[in-house]
Amino acid sequence: MFDKSTWIRLPRNVVVGKGVRSQFLEVVDDLHLRGRPLFVTSPTPRSIAAEPIAADLEAAGIEPAVVTVERASFEAVEEVIETAEAEEAAYLVGIGGGKAIDIAKMASHHLEMGFCSVPTAASHDGIVSNRGSVPDGDTRHSVAAEPPLAVVADTELLADAPWELTTAGCADIISNYTAVMDWRLAHRLKNVEYSGFAGALAEMTAEILVDNADHVRPGLEESAWIVTKALVSSGVAMSIAGSSRPASGAEHLFSHQLDRLAPDAALHGHQVGVGSIMTAYLHDGERGLWQDIRDALDSIDAPTTAAELGIDDETVIEALTTCHAIRDRYTILGDGMNEEAAREVATTTGVIS
């Protein structure tokens, strides 16, 4: 008898298009959100998005409180929680890149109140997912949270974001290929629960990026559309799965270990993209997927080598041979690679010379 129950929490509204930040008040009304919002933002997004949205709300008689965060940290999450309680905020709004949105997401989960996501850069799928990620010392913690009630993604803002942030978001999505392959492997070998629907959705998002890589170019709103739709789909896949499995496998373990060994050397999405080249080779050998991933990354100006990440070859080898121990998540890396095997895959795929 099948008696399992699952709660799938998804955004109620996803609004994507040119100038849609001016529709934020309409989105809030549609959600029947009442009371004072607390905006969680960072310096640049505050001026280009938070302040114009605040002006629209003030014209309607709503005065938002604002917290500007400089760095993602658990201390910043605590600051937001304390401010929300002091200002008697009714809901939170994360306005910015991954940093502001993850902090708002984690704080809203603690406060048990809703939050809305207003991304100003398409840098990773955290804009819509039910996971929050915050660095802590030489590591990074990914924790469960609630997905946003609404996502308001203004393609005009996203197209104007630094190009490297967009390419990082693309690389993060493309890495779904290997994340899902790891998930299926864990299902077969370790009986890890697998959702075919979430897996297929995550793979589809990667295909969107690979198939449209030639159309993803700096400053184009069409590119912002493509990337944002893929990020939303990836975040929804994680919500359906109830875990980060559809978008996080060995390539993410590799990236997390790079964060420890070479902090702030490269963007998260770029690191997982390079990791995905190598883990696709481990899964697929000479069949060509790793080359398709590499070519797609190269087409959008994302790094494909250690040198382009700004990381030396030996750090890549150390990360590959040690990252399996970061968390209890079965991947193609199994119980670890030895140095000779790691050097062979990194060299064969051109990640190191």
Coordinates of C-alpha atoms in Angstrom, one line a residue, residues 20-315:
V20 CA 8.5 44.2 -14.0
R21 CA 10.0 45.7 -10.8
S22 CA 7.4 48.4 -11.2
Q23 CA 4.8 45.7 -10.7
F24 CA 6.0 44.7 -7.3
L25 CA 3.1 46.4 -5.5
E26 CA 0.7 44.5 -7.7
V27 CA 2.4 41.2 -6.9
V28 CA 2.2 42.0 -3.1
D29 CA -1.5 42.8 -3.5
D30 CA -2.2 39.6 -5.4
L31 CA -0.6 37.6 -2.5
H32 CA -2.7 39.5 0.0
L33 CA 0.5 40.5 1.9
R34 CA -0.4 43.2 4.5
G35 CA 1.8 45.2 6.8
R36 CA 5.3 46.6 6.7
P37 CA 7.9 44.7 4.6
L38 CA 11.6 44.5 5.4
F39 CA 13.9 44.8 2.4
V40 CA 17.1 42.8 2.6
T41 CA 19.6 44.0 0.0
S42 CA 23.2 45.0 -0.7
P43 CA 24.8 48.3 -1.7
T44 CA 24.4 48.2 -5.5
P45 CA 21.0 46.5 -5.7
R46 CA 19.8 48.9 -3.1
S47 CA 20.3 51.9 -5.4
I48 CA 19.1 50.2 -8.7
A49 CA 16.1 48.2 -7.4
A50 CA 15.3 48.5 -3.7
E51 CA 15.0 52.3 -3.6
P52 CA 12.7 52.5 -6.7
I53 CA 10.5 49.7 -5.4
A54 CA 10.4 51.4 -2.0
A55 CA 9.3 54.6 -3.7
D56 CA 6.4 52.8 -5.3
L57 CA 5.3 51.3 -2.0
E58 CA 5.7 54.7 -0.2
A59 CA 3.4 56.3 -2.8
A60 CA 0.8 53.7 -1.7
G61 CA 1.3 54.5 2.0
I62 CA 3.6 51.6 2.8
E63 CA 7.0 52.4 4.3
P64 CA 9.5 49.5 4.0
A65 CA 12.3 49.0 6.5
V66 CA 15.7 48.2 4.9
V67 CA 18.7 46.2 5.9
T68 CA 21.8 46.4 3.7
V69 CA 24.2 43.5 4.1
E70 CA 27.8 43.6 3.0
R71 CA 28.6 39.9 3.2
A72 CA 26.7 36.6 3.5
S73 CA 27.1 35.2 7.0
F74 CA 25.1 33.7 9.8
E75 CA 25.7 37.1 11.6
A76 CA 23.9 38.8 8.7
V77 CA 21.0 36.4 9.1
E78 CA 20.8 37.2 12.8
E79 CA 20.8 40.9 12.0
V80 CA 17.9 40.6 9.6
I81 CA 15.9 38.5 12.2
E82 CA 16.5 41.1 14.9
T83 CA 15.6 44.0 12.6
A84 CA 12.4 42.2 11.4
E85 CA 11.3 41.7 15.0
A86 CA 12.2 45.3 16.0
E87 CA 10.4 46.8 13.0
E88 CA 7.5 44.4 13.3
A89 CA 7.9 43.4 9.7
A90 CA 5.1 41.3 8.2
Y91 CA 7.2 39.8 5.4
L92 CA 10.7 40.0 3.9
V93 CA 11.9 40.9 0.4
G94 CA 15.3 39.8 -0.8
I95 CA 16.6 42.2 -3.4
G96 CA 19.9 41.5 -5.1
G97 CA 22.0 38.6 -6.0
G98 CA 22.4 35.3 -4.2
K99 CA 23.7 36.9 -1.0
A100 CA 20.7 39.1 -0.2
I101 CA 18.2 36.5 -1.3
D102 CA 19.7 33.6 0.6
I103 CA 19.9 35.7 3.8
A104 CA 16.3 36.9 3.4
K105 CA 15.2 33.3 2.7
M106 CA 17.0 31.9 5.8
A107 CA 15.7 34.7 8.1
S108 CA 12.1 34.3 6.8
H109 CA 12.3 30.5 7.5
H110 CA 13.4 31.2 11.1
L111 CA 10.7 33.9 11.6
E112 CA 8.0 31.7 9.9
M113 CA 7.0 34.5 7.6
G114 CA 6.8 34.8 3.9
F115 CA 9.4 36.4 1.6
C116 CA 9.6 37.6 -2.0
S117 CA 12.6 37.3 -4.3
V118 CA 13.7 40.2 -6.5
P119 CA 16.9 39.1 -8.2
T120 CA 19.2 41.7 -9.8
A121 CA 21.6 39.1 -11.1
A122 CA 21.0 35.7 -12.6
S123 CA 23.9 34.2 -10.8
H124 CA 22.5 31.0 -9.3
D125 CA 19.2 29.0 -8.8
G126 CA 18.9 30.3 -5.2
I127 CA 16.6 33.0 -6.5
V128 CA 13.7 30.5 -6.4
S129 CA 14.8 27.4 -4.5
N130 CA 14.1 26.1 -1.0
R131 CA 17.7 26.0 0.0
G132 CA 19.9 28.7 1.5
S133 CA 23.7 28.8 1.3
V134 CA 25.9 30.8 3.6
P135 CA 29.7 30.6 4.1
D136 CA 31.0 29.8 7.6
G137 CA 34.8 30.0 8.1
D138 CA 36.4 27.9 5.5
T139 CA 33.3 26.0 4.5
R140 CA 29.8 26.7 3.2
H141 CA 26.5 25.5 4.7
S142 CA 23.5 24.6 2.6
V143 CA 20.3 24.6 4.8
A144 CA 16.7 23.9 4.1
A145 CA 14.4 27.0 4.0
E146 CA 11.1 28.0 2.4
P147 CA 10.9 29.0 -1.3
P148 CA 9.8 32.6 -2.0
L149 CA 6.1 33.4 -2.2
A150 CA 6.9 35.3 -5.4
V151 CA 9.8 36.0 -7.8
V152 CA 9.9 39.3 -9.6
A153 CA 12.7 39.1 -12.2
D154 CA 13.2 42.2 -14.2
T155 CA 15.1 41.2 -17.4
E156 CA 16.2 44.8 -17.9
L157 CA 18.1 44.7 -14.6
L158 CA 19.4 41.2 -15.1
A159 CA 20.7 42.1 -18.6
D160 CA 22.6 45.0 -17.1
A161 CA 24.3 42.9 -14.4
P162 CA 28.0 42.1 -14.7
W163 CA 28.4 39.5 -17.4
E164 CA 30.4 37.2 -15.2
L165 CA 27.5 36.8 -12.8
T166 CA 25.2 35.7 -15.7
T167 CA 27.8 33.2 -17.0
A168 CA 28.1 31.8 -13.4
G169 CA 24.3 31.3 -13.3
C170 CA 24.5 29.5 -16.7
A171 CA 27.3 27.3 -15.5
D172 CA 25.4 26.4 -12.3
I173 CA 22.5 25.3 -14.4
I174 CA 24.5 23.3 -16.9
S175 CA 26.0 21.4 -14.0
N176 CA 22.5 19.9 -13.4
Y177 CA 23.5 17.3 -16.0
T178 CA 26.1 15.7 -13.7
A179 CA 24.1 16.4 -10.5
V180 CA 21.2 14.3 -11.8
M181 CA 23.6 11.6 -13.0
D182 CA 25.0 11.4 -9.5
W183 CA 21.5 11.3 -8.0
R184 CA 20.5 8.3 -10.3
L185 CA 23.7 6.5 -9.4
A186 CA 23.0 7.0 -5.7
H187 CA 19.5 5.7 -6.2
R188 CA 20.8 2.5 -7.9
L189 CA 23.7 1.8 -5.6
K190 CA 22.5 3.3 -2.2
N191 CA 18.8 3.2 -2.6
V192 CA 18.6 7.0 -2.2
E193 CA 15.1 8.3 -2.9
Y194 CA 14.8 9.6 -6.5
S195 CA 12.2 11.7 -8.2
G196 CA 11.9 11.1 -11.9
F197 CA 9.9 14.3 -12.4
A198 CA 12.4 16.5 -10.5
G199 CA 15.3 14.8 -12.3
A200 CA 13.8 15.3 -15.7
L201 CA 13.0 19.0 -14.9
A202 CA 16.6 19.6 -13.7
E203 CA 18.0 18.0 -16.9
M204 CA 15.7 20.0 -19.0
T205 CA 17.0 23.2 -17.6
A206 CA 20.6 22.2 -18.4
E207 CA 19.5 21.3 -22.0
I208 CA 17.9 24.8 -22.3
L209 CA 21.3 26.4 -21.6
V210 CA 23.3 24.0 -23.7
D211 CA 21.0 24.3 -26.7
N212 CA 20.8 28.1 -26.5
A213 CA 24.4 28.8 -25.5
D214 CA 25.0 30.6 -28.8
H215 CA 22.2 33.0 -28.0
V216 CA 23.4 33.9 -24.5
R217 CA 25.3 37.1 -25.0
P218 CA 26.2 40.2 -22.8
G219 CA 23.5 42.9 -22.5
L220 CA 20.7 41.0 -24.3
E221 CA 17.4 40.8 -22.5
E222 CA 16.7 37.6 -24.5
S223 CA 19.7 36.1 -22.7
A224 CA 18.3 37.2 -19.3
W225 CA 15.0 35.5 -20.2
I226 CA 16.7 32.2 -21.1
V227 CA 18.8 32.1 -18.0
T228 CA 16.1 33.2 -15.6
K229 CA 13.6 30.6 -16.9
A230 CA 16.3 28.0 -16.5
L231 CA 17.1 29.1 -12.9
V232 CA 13.4 29.1 -12.0
S233 CA 13.0 25.6 -13.3
S234 CA 16.0 24.4 -11.4
G235 CA 14.8 25.9 -8.2
V236 CA 11.4 24.3 -8.7
A237 CA 13.0 20.9 -9.3
M238 CA 14.7 21.2 -5.9
S239 CA 11.4 22.1 -4.2
I240 CA 9.7 19.1 -5.8
A241 CA 12.6 16.8 -4.7
G242 CA 12.7 18.2 -1.2
S243 CA 16.5 18.4 -1.4
S244 CA 19.2 20.0 -3.5
R245 CA 19.9 16.6 -5.3
P246 CA 18.6 17.7 -8.7
A247 CA 21.2 20.5 -8.8
S248 CA 24.0 19.4 -6.6
G249 CA 26.3 16.5 -7.0
A250 CA 30.1 15.8 -7.1
E251 CA 30.6 19.0 -9.0
H252 CA 29.3 21.0 -6.0
L253 CA 31.4 19.0 -3.6
F254 CA 34.4 20.0 -5.8
S255 CA 33.4 23.6 -5.6
H256 CA 32.9 23.6 -1.9
Q257 CA 36.3 22.2 -1.4
L258 CA 37.8 24.9 -3.7
D259 CA 36.1 27.4 -1.4
R260 CA 38.1 25.9 1.5
L261 CA 41.4 25.6 -0.4
A262 CA 41.3 28.8 -2.4
P263 CA 38.7 31.2 -0.8
D264 CA 37.1 33.7 -3.1
A265 CA 39.2 32.7 -6.1
A266 CA 36.3 32.2 -8.4
L267 CA 32.5 32.4 -8.5
H268 CA 30.5 29.4 -7.3
G269 CA 28.8 28.8 -10.7
H270 CA 32.1 28.9 -12.5
Q271 CA 33.6 26.4 -10.1
V272 CA 30.8 23.9 -10.5
G273 CA 30.9 24.3 -14.2
V274 CA 34.5 23.2 -14.3
G275 CA 33.7 20.5 -11.8
S276 CA 30.9 19.3 -14.1
I277 CA 33.3 18.8 -17.0
M278 CA 35.4 16.4 -15.0
T279 CA 32.5 14.5 -13.3
A280 CA 30.8 14.1 -16.7
Y281 CA 33.9 12.5 -17.9
L282 CA 33.9 10.1 -15.0
H283 CA 30.3 9.2 -15.7
D284 CA 30.4 9.2 -19.5
G285 CA 34.0 8.5 -20.5
E286 CA 34.6 9.2 -24.1
R287 CA 30.9 9.4 -25.1
G288 CA 31.0 13.2 -25.4
L289 CA 28.8 14.8 -22.7
W290 CA 31.8 16.3 -21.0
Q291 CA 32.9 17.9 -24.3
D292 CA 29.3 19.3 -24.8
I293 CA 29.5 20.8 -21.4
R294 CA 32.9 22.3 -22.0
D295 CA 31.9 23.7 -25.4
A296 CA 28.7 25.3 -24.0
L297 CA 30.7 26.9 -21.1
D298 CA 33.3 28.1 -23.5
S299 CA 30.6 29.6 -25.8
I300 CA 29.2 31.8 -23.0
D301 CA 32.7 32.9 -21.8
A302 CA 32.6 30.8 -18.7
P303 CA 35.8 29.2 -17.4
T304 CA 36.7 25.7 -18.5
T305 CA 40.2 25.4 -17.0
A306 CA 41.9 25.8 -13.7
A307 CA 43.9 28.7 -15.1
E308 CA 40.7 30.5 -16.1
L309 CA 39.3 30.1 -12.6
G310 CA 42.5 31.6 -11.2
I311 CA 43.3 28.3 -9.4
D312 CA 46.6 26.4 -9.7
D313 CA 46.6 22.8 -11.0
E314 CA 47.7 21.2 -7.7
T315 CA 44.7 22.8 -5.9

